[in-house]
CSV table of C-alpha atoms and ligand atoms in Angstrom, one decimal:
chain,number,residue,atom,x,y,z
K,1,UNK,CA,65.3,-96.9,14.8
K,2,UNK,CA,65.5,-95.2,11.3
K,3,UNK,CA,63.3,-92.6,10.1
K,4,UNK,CA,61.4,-94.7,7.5
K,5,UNK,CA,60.8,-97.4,10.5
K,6,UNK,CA,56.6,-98.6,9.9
K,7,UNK,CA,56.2,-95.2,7.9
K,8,UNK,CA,53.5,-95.6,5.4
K,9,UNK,CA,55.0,-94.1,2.5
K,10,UNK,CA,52.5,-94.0,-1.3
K,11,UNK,CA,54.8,-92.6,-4.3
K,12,UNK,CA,52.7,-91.5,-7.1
K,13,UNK,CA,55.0,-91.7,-9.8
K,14,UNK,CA,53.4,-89.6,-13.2
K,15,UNK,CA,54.7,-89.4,-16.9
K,16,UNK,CA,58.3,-88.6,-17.6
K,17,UNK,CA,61.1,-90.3,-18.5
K,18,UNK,CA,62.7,-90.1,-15.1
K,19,UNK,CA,59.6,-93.1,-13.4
K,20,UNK,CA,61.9,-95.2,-14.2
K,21,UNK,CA,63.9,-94.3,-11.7
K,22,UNK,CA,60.8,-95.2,-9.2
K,23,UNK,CA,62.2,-98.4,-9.2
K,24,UNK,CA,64.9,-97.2,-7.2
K,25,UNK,CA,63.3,-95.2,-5.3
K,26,UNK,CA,60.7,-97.4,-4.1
K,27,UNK,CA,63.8,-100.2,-3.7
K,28,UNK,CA,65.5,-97.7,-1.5
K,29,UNK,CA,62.7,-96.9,0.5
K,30,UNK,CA,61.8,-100.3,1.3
K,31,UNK,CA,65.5,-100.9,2.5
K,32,UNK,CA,65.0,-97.8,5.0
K,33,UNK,CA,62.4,-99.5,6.6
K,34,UNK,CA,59.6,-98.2,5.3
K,35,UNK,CA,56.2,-99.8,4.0
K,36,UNK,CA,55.6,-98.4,-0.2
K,37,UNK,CA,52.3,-98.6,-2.0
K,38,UNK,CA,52.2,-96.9,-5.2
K,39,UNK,CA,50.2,-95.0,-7.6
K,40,UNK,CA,50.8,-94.1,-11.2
K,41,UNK,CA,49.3,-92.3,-13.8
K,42,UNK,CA,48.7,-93.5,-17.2
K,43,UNK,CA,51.8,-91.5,-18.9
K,44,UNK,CA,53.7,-92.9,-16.1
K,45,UNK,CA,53.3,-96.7,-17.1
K,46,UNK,CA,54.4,-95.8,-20.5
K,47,UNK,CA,58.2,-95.6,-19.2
K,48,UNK,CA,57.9,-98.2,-16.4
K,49,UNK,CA,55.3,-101.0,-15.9
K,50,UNK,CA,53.2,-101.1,-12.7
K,51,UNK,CA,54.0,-104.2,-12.7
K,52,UNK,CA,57.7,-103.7,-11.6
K,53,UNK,CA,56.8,-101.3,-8.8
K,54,UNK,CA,54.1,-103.8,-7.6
K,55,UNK,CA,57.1,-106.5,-7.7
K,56,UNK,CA,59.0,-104.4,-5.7
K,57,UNK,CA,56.5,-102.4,-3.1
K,58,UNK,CA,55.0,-106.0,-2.4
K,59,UNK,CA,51.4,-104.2,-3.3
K,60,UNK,CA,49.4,-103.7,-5.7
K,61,UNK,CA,49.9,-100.8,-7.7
K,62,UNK,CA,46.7,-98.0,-7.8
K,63,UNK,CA,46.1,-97.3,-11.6
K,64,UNK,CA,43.4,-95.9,-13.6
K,65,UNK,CA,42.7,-99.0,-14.9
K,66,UNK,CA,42.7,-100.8,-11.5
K,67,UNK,CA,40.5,-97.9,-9.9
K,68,UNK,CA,38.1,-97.9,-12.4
K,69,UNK,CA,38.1,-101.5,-12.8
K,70,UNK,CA,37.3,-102.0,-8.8
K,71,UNK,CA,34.5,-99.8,-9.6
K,72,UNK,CA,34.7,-98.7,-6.1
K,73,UNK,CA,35.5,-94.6,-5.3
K,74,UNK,CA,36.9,-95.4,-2.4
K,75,UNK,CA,40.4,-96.7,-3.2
K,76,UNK,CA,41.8,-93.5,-3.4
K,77,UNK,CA,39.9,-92.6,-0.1
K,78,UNK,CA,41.7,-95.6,1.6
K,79,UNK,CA,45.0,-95.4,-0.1
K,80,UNK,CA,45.1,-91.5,1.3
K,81,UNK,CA,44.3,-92.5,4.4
K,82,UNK,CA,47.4,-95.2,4.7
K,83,UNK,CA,49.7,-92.4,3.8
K,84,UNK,CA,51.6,-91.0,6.1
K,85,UNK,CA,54.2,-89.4,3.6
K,86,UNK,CA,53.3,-89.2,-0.3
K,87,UNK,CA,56.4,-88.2,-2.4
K,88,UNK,CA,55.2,-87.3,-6.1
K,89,UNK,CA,58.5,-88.6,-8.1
K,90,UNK,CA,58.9,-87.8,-10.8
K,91,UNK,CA,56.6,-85.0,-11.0
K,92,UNK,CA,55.9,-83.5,-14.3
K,93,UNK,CA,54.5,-80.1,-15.3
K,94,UNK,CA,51.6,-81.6,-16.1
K,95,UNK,CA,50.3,-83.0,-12.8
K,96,UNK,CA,51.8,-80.2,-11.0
K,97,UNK,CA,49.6,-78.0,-12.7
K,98,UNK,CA,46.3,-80.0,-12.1
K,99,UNK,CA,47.2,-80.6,-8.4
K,100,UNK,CA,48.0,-76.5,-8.0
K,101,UNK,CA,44.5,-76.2,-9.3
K,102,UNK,CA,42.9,-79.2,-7.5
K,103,UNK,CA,41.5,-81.5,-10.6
K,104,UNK,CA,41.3,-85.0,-9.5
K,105,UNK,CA,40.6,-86.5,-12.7
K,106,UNK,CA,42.7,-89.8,-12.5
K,107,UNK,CA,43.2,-91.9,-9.6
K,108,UNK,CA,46.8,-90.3,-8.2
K,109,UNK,CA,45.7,-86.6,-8.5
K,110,UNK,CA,42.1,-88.3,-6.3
K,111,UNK,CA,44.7,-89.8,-4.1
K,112,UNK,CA,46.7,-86.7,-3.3
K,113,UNK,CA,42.9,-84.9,-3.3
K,114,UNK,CA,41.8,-87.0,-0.5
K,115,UNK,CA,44.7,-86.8,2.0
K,116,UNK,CA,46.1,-85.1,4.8
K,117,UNK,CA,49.2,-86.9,4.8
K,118,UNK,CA,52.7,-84.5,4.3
K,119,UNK,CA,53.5,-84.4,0.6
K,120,UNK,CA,56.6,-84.2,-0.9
K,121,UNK,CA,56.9,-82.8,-4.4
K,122,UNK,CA,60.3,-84.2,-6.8
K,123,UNK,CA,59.7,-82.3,-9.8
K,124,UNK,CA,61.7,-83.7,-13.5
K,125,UNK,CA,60.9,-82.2,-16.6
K,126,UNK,CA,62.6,-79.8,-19.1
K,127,UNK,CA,64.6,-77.1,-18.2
K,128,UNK,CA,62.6,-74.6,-20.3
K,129,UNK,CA,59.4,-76.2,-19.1
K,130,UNK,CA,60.5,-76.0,-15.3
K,131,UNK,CA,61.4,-71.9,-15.6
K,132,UNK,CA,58.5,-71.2,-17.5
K,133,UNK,CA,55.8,-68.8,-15.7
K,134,UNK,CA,52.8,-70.9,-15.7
K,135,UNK,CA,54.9,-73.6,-14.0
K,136,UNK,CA,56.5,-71.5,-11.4
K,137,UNK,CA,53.0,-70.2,-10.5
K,138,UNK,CA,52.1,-73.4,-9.8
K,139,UNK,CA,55.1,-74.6,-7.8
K,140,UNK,CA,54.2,-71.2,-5.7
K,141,UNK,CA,50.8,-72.4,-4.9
K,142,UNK,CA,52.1,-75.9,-4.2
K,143,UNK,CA,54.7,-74.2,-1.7
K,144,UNK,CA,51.7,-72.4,0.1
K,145,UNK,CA,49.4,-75.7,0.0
K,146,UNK,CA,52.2,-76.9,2.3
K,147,UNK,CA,54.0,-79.5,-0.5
K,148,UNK,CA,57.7,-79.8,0.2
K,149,UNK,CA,59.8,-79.8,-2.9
K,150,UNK,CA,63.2,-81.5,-3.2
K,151,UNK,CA,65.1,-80.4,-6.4
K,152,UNK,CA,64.8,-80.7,-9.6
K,153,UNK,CA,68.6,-80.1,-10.2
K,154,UNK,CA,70.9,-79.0,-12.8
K,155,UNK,CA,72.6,-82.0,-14.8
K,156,UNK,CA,72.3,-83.9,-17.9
K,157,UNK,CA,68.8,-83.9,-19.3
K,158,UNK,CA,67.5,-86.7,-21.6
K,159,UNK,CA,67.6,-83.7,-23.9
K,160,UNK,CA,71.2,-84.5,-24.2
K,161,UNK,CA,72.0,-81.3,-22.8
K,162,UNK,CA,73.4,-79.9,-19.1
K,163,UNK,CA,69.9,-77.7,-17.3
K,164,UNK,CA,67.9,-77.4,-14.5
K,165,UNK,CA,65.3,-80.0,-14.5
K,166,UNK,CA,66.5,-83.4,-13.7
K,167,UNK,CA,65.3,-85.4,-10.8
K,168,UNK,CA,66.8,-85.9,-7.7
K,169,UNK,CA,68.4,-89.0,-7.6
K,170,UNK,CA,66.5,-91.6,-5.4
K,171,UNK,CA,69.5,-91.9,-2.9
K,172,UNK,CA,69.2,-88.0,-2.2
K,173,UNK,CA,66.0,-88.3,-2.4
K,174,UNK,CA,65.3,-91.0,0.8
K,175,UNK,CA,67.8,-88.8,2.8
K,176,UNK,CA,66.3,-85.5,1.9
K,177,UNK,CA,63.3,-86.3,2.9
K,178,UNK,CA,64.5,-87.4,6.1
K,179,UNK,CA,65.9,-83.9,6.7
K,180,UNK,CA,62.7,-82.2,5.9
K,181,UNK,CA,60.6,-84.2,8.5
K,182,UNK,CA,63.3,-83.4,11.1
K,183,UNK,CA,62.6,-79.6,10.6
K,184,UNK,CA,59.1,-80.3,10.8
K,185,UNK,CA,59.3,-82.4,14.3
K,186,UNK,CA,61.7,-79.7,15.3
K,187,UNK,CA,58.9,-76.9,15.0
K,188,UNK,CA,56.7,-79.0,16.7
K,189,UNK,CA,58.6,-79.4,19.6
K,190,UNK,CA,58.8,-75.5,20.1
K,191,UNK,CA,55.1,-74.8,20.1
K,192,UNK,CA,54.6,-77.7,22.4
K,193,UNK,CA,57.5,-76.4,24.8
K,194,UNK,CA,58.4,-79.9,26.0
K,195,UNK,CA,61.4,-78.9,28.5
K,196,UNK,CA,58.7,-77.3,31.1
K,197,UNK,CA,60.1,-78.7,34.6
K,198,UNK,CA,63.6,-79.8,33.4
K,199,UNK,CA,66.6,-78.8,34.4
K,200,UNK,CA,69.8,-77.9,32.0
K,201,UNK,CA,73.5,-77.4,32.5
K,202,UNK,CA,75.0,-76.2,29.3
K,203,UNK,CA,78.7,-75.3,29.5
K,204,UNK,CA,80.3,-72.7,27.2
K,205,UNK,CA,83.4,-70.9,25.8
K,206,UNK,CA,87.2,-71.3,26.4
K,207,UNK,CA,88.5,-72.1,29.5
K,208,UNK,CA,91.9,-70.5,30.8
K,209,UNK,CA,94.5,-72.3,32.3
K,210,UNK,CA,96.7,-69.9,34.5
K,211,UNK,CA,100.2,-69.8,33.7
K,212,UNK,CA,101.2,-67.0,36.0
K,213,UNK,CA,99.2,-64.2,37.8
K,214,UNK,CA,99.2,-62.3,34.4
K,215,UNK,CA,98.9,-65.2,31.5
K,216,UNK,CA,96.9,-68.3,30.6
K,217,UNK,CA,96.5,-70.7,28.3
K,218,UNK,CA,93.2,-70.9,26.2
K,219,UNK,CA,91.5,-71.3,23.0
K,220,UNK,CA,89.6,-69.8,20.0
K,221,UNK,CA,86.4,-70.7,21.0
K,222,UNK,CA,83.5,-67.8,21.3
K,223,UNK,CA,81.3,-69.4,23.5
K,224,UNK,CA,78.5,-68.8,21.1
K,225,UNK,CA,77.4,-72.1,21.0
K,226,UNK,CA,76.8,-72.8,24.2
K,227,UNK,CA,74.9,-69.3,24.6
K,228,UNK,CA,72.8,-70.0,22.1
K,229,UNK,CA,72.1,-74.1,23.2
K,230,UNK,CA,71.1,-72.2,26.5
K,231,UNK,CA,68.8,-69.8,24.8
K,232,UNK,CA,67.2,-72.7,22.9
K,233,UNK,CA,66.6,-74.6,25.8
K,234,UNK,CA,64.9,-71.8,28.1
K,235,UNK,CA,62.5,-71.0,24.6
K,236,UNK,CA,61.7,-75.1,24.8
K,237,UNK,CA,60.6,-74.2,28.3
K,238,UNK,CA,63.9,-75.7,30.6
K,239,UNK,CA,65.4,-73.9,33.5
K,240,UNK,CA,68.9,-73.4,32.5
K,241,UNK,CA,72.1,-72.9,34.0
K,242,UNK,CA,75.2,-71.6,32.0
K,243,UNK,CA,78.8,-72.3,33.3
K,244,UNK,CA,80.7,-70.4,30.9
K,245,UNK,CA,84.2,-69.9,31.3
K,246,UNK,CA,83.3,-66.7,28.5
K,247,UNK,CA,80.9,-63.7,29.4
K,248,UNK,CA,78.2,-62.9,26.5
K,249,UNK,CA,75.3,-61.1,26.6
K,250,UNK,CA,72.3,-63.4,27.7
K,251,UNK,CA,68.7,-63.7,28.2
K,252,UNK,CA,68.4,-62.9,32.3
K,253,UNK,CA,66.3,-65.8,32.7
K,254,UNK,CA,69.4,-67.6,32.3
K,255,UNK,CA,71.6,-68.5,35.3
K,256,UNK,CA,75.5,-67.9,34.5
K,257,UNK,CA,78.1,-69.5,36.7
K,258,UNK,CA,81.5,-67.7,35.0
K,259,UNK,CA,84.1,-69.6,36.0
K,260,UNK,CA,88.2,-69.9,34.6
K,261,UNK,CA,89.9,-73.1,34.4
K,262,UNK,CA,88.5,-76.8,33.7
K,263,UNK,CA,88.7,-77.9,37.3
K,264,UNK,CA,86.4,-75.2,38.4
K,265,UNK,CA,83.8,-75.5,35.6
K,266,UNK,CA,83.9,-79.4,36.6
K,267,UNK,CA,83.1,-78.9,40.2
K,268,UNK,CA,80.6,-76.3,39.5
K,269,UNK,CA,79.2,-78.5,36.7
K,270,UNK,CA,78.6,-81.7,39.3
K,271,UNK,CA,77.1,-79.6,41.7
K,272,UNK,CA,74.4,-78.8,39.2
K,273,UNK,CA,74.5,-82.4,38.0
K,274,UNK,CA,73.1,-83.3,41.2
K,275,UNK,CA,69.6,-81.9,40.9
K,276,UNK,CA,69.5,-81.4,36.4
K,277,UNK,CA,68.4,-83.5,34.0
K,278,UNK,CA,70.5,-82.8,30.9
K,279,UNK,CA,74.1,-81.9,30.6
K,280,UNK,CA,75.0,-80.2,27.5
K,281,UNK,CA,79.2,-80.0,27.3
K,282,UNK,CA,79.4,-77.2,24.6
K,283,UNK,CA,82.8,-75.8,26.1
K,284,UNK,CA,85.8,-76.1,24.5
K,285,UNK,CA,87.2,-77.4,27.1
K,286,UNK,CA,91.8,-77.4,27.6
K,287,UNK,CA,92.9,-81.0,27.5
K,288,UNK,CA,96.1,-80.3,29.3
K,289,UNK,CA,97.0,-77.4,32.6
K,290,UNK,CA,100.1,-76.0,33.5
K,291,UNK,CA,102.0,-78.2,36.2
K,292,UNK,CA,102.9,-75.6,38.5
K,293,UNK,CA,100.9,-72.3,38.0
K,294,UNK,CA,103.9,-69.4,39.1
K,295,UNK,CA,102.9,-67.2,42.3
K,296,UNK,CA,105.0,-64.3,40.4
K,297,UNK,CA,105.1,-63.2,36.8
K,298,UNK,CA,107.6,-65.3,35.1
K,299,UNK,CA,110.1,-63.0,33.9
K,300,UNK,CA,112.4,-63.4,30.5
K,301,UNK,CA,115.5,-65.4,32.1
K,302,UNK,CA,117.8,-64.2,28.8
K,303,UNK,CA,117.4,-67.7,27.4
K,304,UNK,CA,115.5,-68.1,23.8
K,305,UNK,CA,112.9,-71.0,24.7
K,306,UNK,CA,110.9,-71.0,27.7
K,307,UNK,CA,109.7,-74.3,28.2
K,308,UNK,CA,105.9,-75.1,30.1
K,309,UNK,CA,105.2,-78.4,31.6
K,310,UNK,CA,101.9,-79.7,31.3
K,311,UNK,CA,99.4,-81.5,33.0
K,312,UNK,CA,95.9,-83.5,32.0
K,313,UNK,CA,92.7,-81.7,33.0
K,314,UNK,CA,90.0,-84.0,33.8
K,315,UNK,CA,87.4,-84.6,31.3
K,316,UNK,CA,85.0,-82.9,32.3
K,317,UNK,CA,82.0,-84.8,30.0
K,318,UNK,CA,83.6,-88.5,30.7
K,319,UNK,CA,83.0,-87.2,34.5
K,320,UNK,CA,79.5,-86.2,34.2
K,321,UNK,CA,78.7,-89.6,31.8
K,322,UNK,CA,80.1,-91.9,34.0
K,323,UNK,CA,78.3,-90.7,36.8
K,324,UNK,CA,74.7,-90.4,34.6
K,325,UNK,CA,71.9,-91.3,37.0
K,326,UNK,CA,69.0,-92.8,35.0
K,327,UNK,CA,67.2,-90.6,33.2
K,328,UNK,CA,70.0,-88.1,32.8
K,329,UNK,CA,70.6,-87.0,29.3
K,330,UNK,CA,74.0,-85.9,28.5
K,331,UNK,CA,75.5,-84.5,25.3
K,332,UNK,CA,79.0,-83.9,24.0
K,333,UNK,CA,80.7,-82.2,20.8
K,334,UNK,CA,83.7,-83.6,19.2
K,335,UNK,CA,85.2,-81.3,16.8
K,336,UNK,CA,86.8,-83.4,13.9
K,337,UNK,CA,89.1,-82.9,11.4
K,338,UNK,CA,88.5,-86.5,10.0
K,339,UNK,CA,86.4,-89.6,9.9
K,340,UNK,CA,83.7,-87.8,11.5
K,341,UNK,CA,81.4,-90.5,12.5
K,342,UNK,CA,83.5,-92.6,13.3
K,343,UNK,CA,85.5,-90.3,15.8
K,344,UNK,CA,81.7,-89.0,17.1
K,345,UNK,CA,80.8,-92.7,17.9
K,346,UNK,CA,83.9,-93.9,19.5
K,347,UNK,CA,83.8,-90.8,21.7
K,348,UNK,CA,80.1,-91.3,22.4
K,349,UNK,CA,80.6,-94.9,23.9
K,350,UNK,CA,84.2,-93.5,25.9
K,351,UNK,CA,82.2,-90.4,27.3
K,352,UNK,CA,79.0,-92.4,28.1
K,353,UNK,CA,77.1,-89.9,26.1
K,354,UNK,CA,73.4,-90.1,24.7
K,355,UNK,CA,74.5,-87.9,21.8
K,356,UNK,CA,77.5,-86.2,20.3
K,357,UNK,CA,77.3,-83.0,18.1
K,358,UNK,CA,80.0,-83.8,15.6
K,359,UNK,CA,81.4,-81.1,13.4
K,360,UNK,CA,84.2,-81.1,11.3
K,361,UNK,CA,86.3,-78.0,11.8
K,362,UNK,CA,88.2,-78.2,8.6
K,363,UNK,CA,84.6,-77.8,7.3
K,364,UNK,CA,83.3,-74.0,5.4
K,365,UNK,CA,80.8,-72.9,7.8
K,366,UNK,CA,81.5,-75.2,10.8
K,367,UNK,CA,83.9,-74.5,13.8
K,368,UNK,CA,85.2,-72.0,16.1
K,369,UNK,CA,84.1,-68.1,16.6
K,370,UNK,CA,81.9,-68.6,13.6
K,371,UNK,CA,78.0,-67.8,13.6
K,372,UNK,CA,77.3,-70.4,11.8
K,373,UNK,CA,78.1,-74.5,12.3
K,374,UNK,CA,77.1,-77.4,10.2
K,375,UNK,CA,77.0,-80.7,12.5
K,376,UNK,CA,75.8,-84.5,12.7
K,377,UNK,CA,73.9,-85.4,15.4
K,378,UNK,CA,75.0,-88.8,16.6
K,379,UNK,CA,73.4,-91.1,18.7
K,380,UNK,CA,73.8,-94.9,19.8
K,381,UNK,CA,70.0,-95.9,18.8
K,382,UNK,CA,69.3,-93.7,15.5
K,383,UNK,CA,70.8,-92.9,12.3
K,384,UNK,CA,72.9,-89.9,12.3
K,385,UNK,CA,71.1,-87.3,11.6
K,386,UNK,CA,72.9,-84.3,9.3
K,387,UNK,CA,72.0,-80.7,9.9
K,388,UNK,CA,72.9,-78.2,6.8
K,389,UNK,CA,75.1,-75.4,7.6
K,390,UNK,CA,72.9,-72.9,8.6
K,391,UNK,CA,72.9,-70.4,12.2
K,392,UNK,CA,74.5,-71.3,15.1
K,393,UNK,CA,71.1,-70.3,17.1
K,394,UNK,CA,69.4,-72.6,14.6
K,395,UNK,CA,71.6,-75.5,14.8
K,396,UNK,CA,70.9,-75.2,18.7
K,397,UNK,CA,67.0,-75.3,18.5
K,398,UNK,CA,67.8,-78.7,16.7
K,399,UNK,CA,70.0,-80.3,19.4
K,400,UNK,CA,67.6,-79.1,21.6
K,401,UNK,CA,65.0,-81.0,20.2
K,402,UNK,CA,67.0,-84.0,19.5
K,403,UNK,CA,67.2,-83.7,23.6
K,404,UNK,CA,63.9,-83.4,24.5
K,405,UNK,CA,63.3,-86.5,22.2
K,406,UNK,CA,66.1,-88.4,24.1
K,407,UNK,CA,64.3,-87.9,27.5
K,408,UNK,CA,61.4,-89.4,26.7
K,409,UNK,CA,62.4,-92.6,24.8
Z,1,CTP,N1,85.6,-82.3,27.0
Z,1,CTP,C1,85.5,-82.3,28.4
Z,1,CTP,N2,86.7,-82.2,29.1
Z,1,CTP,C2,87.9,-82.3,28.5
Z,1,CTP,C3,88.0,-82.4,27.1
Z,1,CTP,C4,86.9,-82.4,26.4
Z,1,CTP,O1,84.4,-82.2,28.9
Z,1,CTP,N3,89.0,-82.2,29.3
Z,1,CTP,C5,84.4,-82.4,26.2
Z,1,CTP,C6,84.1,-81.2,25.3
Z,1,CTP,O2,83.4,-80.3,26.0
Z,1,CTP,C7,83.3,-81.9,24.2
Z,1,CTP,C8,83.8,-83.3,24.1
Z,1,CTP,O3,84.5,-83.5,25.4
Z,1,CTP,O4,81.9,-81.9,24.5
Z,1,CTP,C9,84.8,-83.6,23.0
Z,1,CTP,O5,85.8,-82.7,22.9
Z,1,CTP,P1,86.9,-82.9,21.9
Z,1,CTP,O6,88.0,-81.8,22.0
Z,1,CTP,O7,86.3,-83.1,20.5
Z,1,CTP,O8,87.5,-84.3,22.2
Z,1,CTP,P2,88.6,-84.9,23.2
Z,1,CTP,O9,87.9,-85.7,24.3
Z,1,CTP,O10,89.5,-83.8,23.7
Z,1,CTP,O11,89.4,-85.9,22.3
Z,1,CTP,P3,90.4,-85.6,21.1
Z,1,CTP,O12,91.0,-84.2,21.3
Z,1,CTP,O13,91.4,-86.7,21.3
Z,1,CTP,O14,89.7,-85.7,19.8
């Protein structure tokens, strides 16, 4: 199910040049699912007719004209009430100004009076306009009266001329949006604390192959991810259980199982697979073991190469997805250097996975012994959801509600 899915979405579209793109916008929205009405100012139907947006929502369009012509107040009343999102795009200085102050003197700034509904602002206008102080006072206010604002941008004005001021395109727009409301559901779920009586594994850090008493085989991997999936987790209310093949400082509430190669984090990892109800495989976890681990340290033989036969480890995730009871959630990482998706959805059908954390390591700001990571959350049923670069610790609290949203659908 996508984002938009039955969403009542109103865009009140006001005077600048860039309504036209509304067209789009409302085009694109429709193709995501959702259901559009609109309503436009005066100025607005000066660059695009309502007309064209009623064409293309499949509704009439709320005007002044068609407000004041129903002679009934309550349009605007009802039209709020539909609304489950407004975006304001284009939005000029104009309107923002009226709506920082609260006028409702036309039927979209009654509209946006009248409803509870999140709004979104996409301000367009001049780039000398946009950094004056009157406006930025009112964007201010807006920001504390809880509007959301996606751009405006830098690039070629109708000025003729490169600024900051020009609309988001509607493409950006319809997934920016989406990534706003996920931040929103994800502060929700932490107030509401939705893992109370659940049970999590989350593995973590590097294992270590033995190659001799003395020597093993491993990776660069910090283990911070998992420590902080963990962390987020017990703050959603879980009981949690770390087996981390790397020691970190941890919240106490947190049980850690500290274990060396992939063979013992898989057996401690189904014994706690037997009572939890989420695995979370954030270990980086060695594909291959050395055939025969040596009793004594292997000495230099005089020879130049020194050759090590290796084995497969068991996968430890496949394991655990195979053997998902129902109910179980379990989650995987694939760390990518390429096609990205693709790779994330093929390993989440192998690994019988609800959701793979994909990351591509190549990536600024994604990969190992890094605070932070910038991922795509991948699931069979939903779109893929993409999380901006930002804090490992933060990046957790969003799988973590992405999981908690998994066991109860
Ligand atoms: N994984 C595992 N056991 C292994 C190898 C990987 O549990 N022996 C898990 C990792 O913990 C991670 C996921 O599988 O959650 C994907 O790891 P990744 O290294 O991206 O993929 P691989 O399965 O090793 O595939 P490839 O290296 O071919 O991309």
């Amino acid at each position: 199910m996508t984002f938009y899915q039955d969403k009542n979405v109103l865009l009140a579209v006001t005077g600048g040049v860039a309504a036209y793109k509304a067209a789009e916008l409302t085009r694109l929205l429709i193709k995501a699912k959702a259901n559009v009405k609109v309503v436009m100012t005066d100025a607005a139907q000066e660059f695009i007719p309502a007309k064209t947006l009623a064409v293309l929502s499949t509704h009439p369009v709320l005007t002044d004209a068609s407000w004041q012509g129903a002679g009934s107040e309550v349009d605007h009343v009802r039209l709020a009430k539909w609304a489950d999102l407004i975006v304001l795009a284009p939005l000029t200085a104009n309107t923002l100004a009226k709506l920082a102050l609260g006028l409702a003197d036309n039927a979209l700034t009654a509209t946006i009076m009248a409803s509870t509904a999140r709004k979104i602002a996409v301000p367009a206008m001049n780039d000398a306009m946009w950094s004056n102080p009157a406006v930025q006072r009112n964007v201010d206010q807006l920001k504390k009266d809880d509007f959301d604002f996606i751009g405006p941008t830098s690039g070629f004005l109708a000025e003729g001329y490169e600024a900051k001021g020009r609309m988001v395109e509607p493409a950006e727009i319809v997934t920016a949006i989406t990534d706003l409301a996920w931040d929103g559901f994800q502060d929700a779920i932490f107030e509401e604390k939705p893992l109370v009586g659940k049970k999590i594994v989350v593995t973590a850090g590097g294992t270590r192959e033995p190659i001799d008493p003395v020597r093993y085989l491993t990776n660069k991997s910090s283990g911070k991810m998992g420590y902080a999936l963990a962390e987020a987790a017990r703050a959603a209310g879980a009981t949690v259980t770390l087996v981390a093949a790397t020691s970190r400082p941890v919240n106490p509430a947190i049980r850690v199982n500290l274990v060396g190669d992939t063979r013992e984090m898989l057996a401690a990892v189904q014994k706690e697979m037997a009572v939890a109800d989420v695995y979370i495989g954030a270990a980086a976890v060695s594909d291959f073991r050395v055939a025969e681990v040596s009793e004594h340290k292997v000495k230099k033989r005089g020879d130049e190469h020194m050759i090590l036969d290796l084995v497969q480890n068991p996968d430890i995730l496949k394991t655990v997805g195979e053997a998902k009871k129902p109910g179980q959630v379990v989650v995987g990482f694939a760390a990518e250097t390429e096609n990205l998706i693709e790779n994330a959805q093929a390993k989440l059908v192998k690994k019988h996975a609800d959701l793979i954390v994909a990351n591509n390591v190549l990536e600024a700001g994604a990969g190992f012994n890094k605070d932070t990571n910038k991922v795509t959350l991948v699931t069979a049923d939903q779109d893929p959801i993409r999380v901006a670069a930002k804090l490992k610790t933060e990046v957790a609290e969003d799988i973590i509600a992405l999981v908690a949203d998994l066991l109860t659908s």
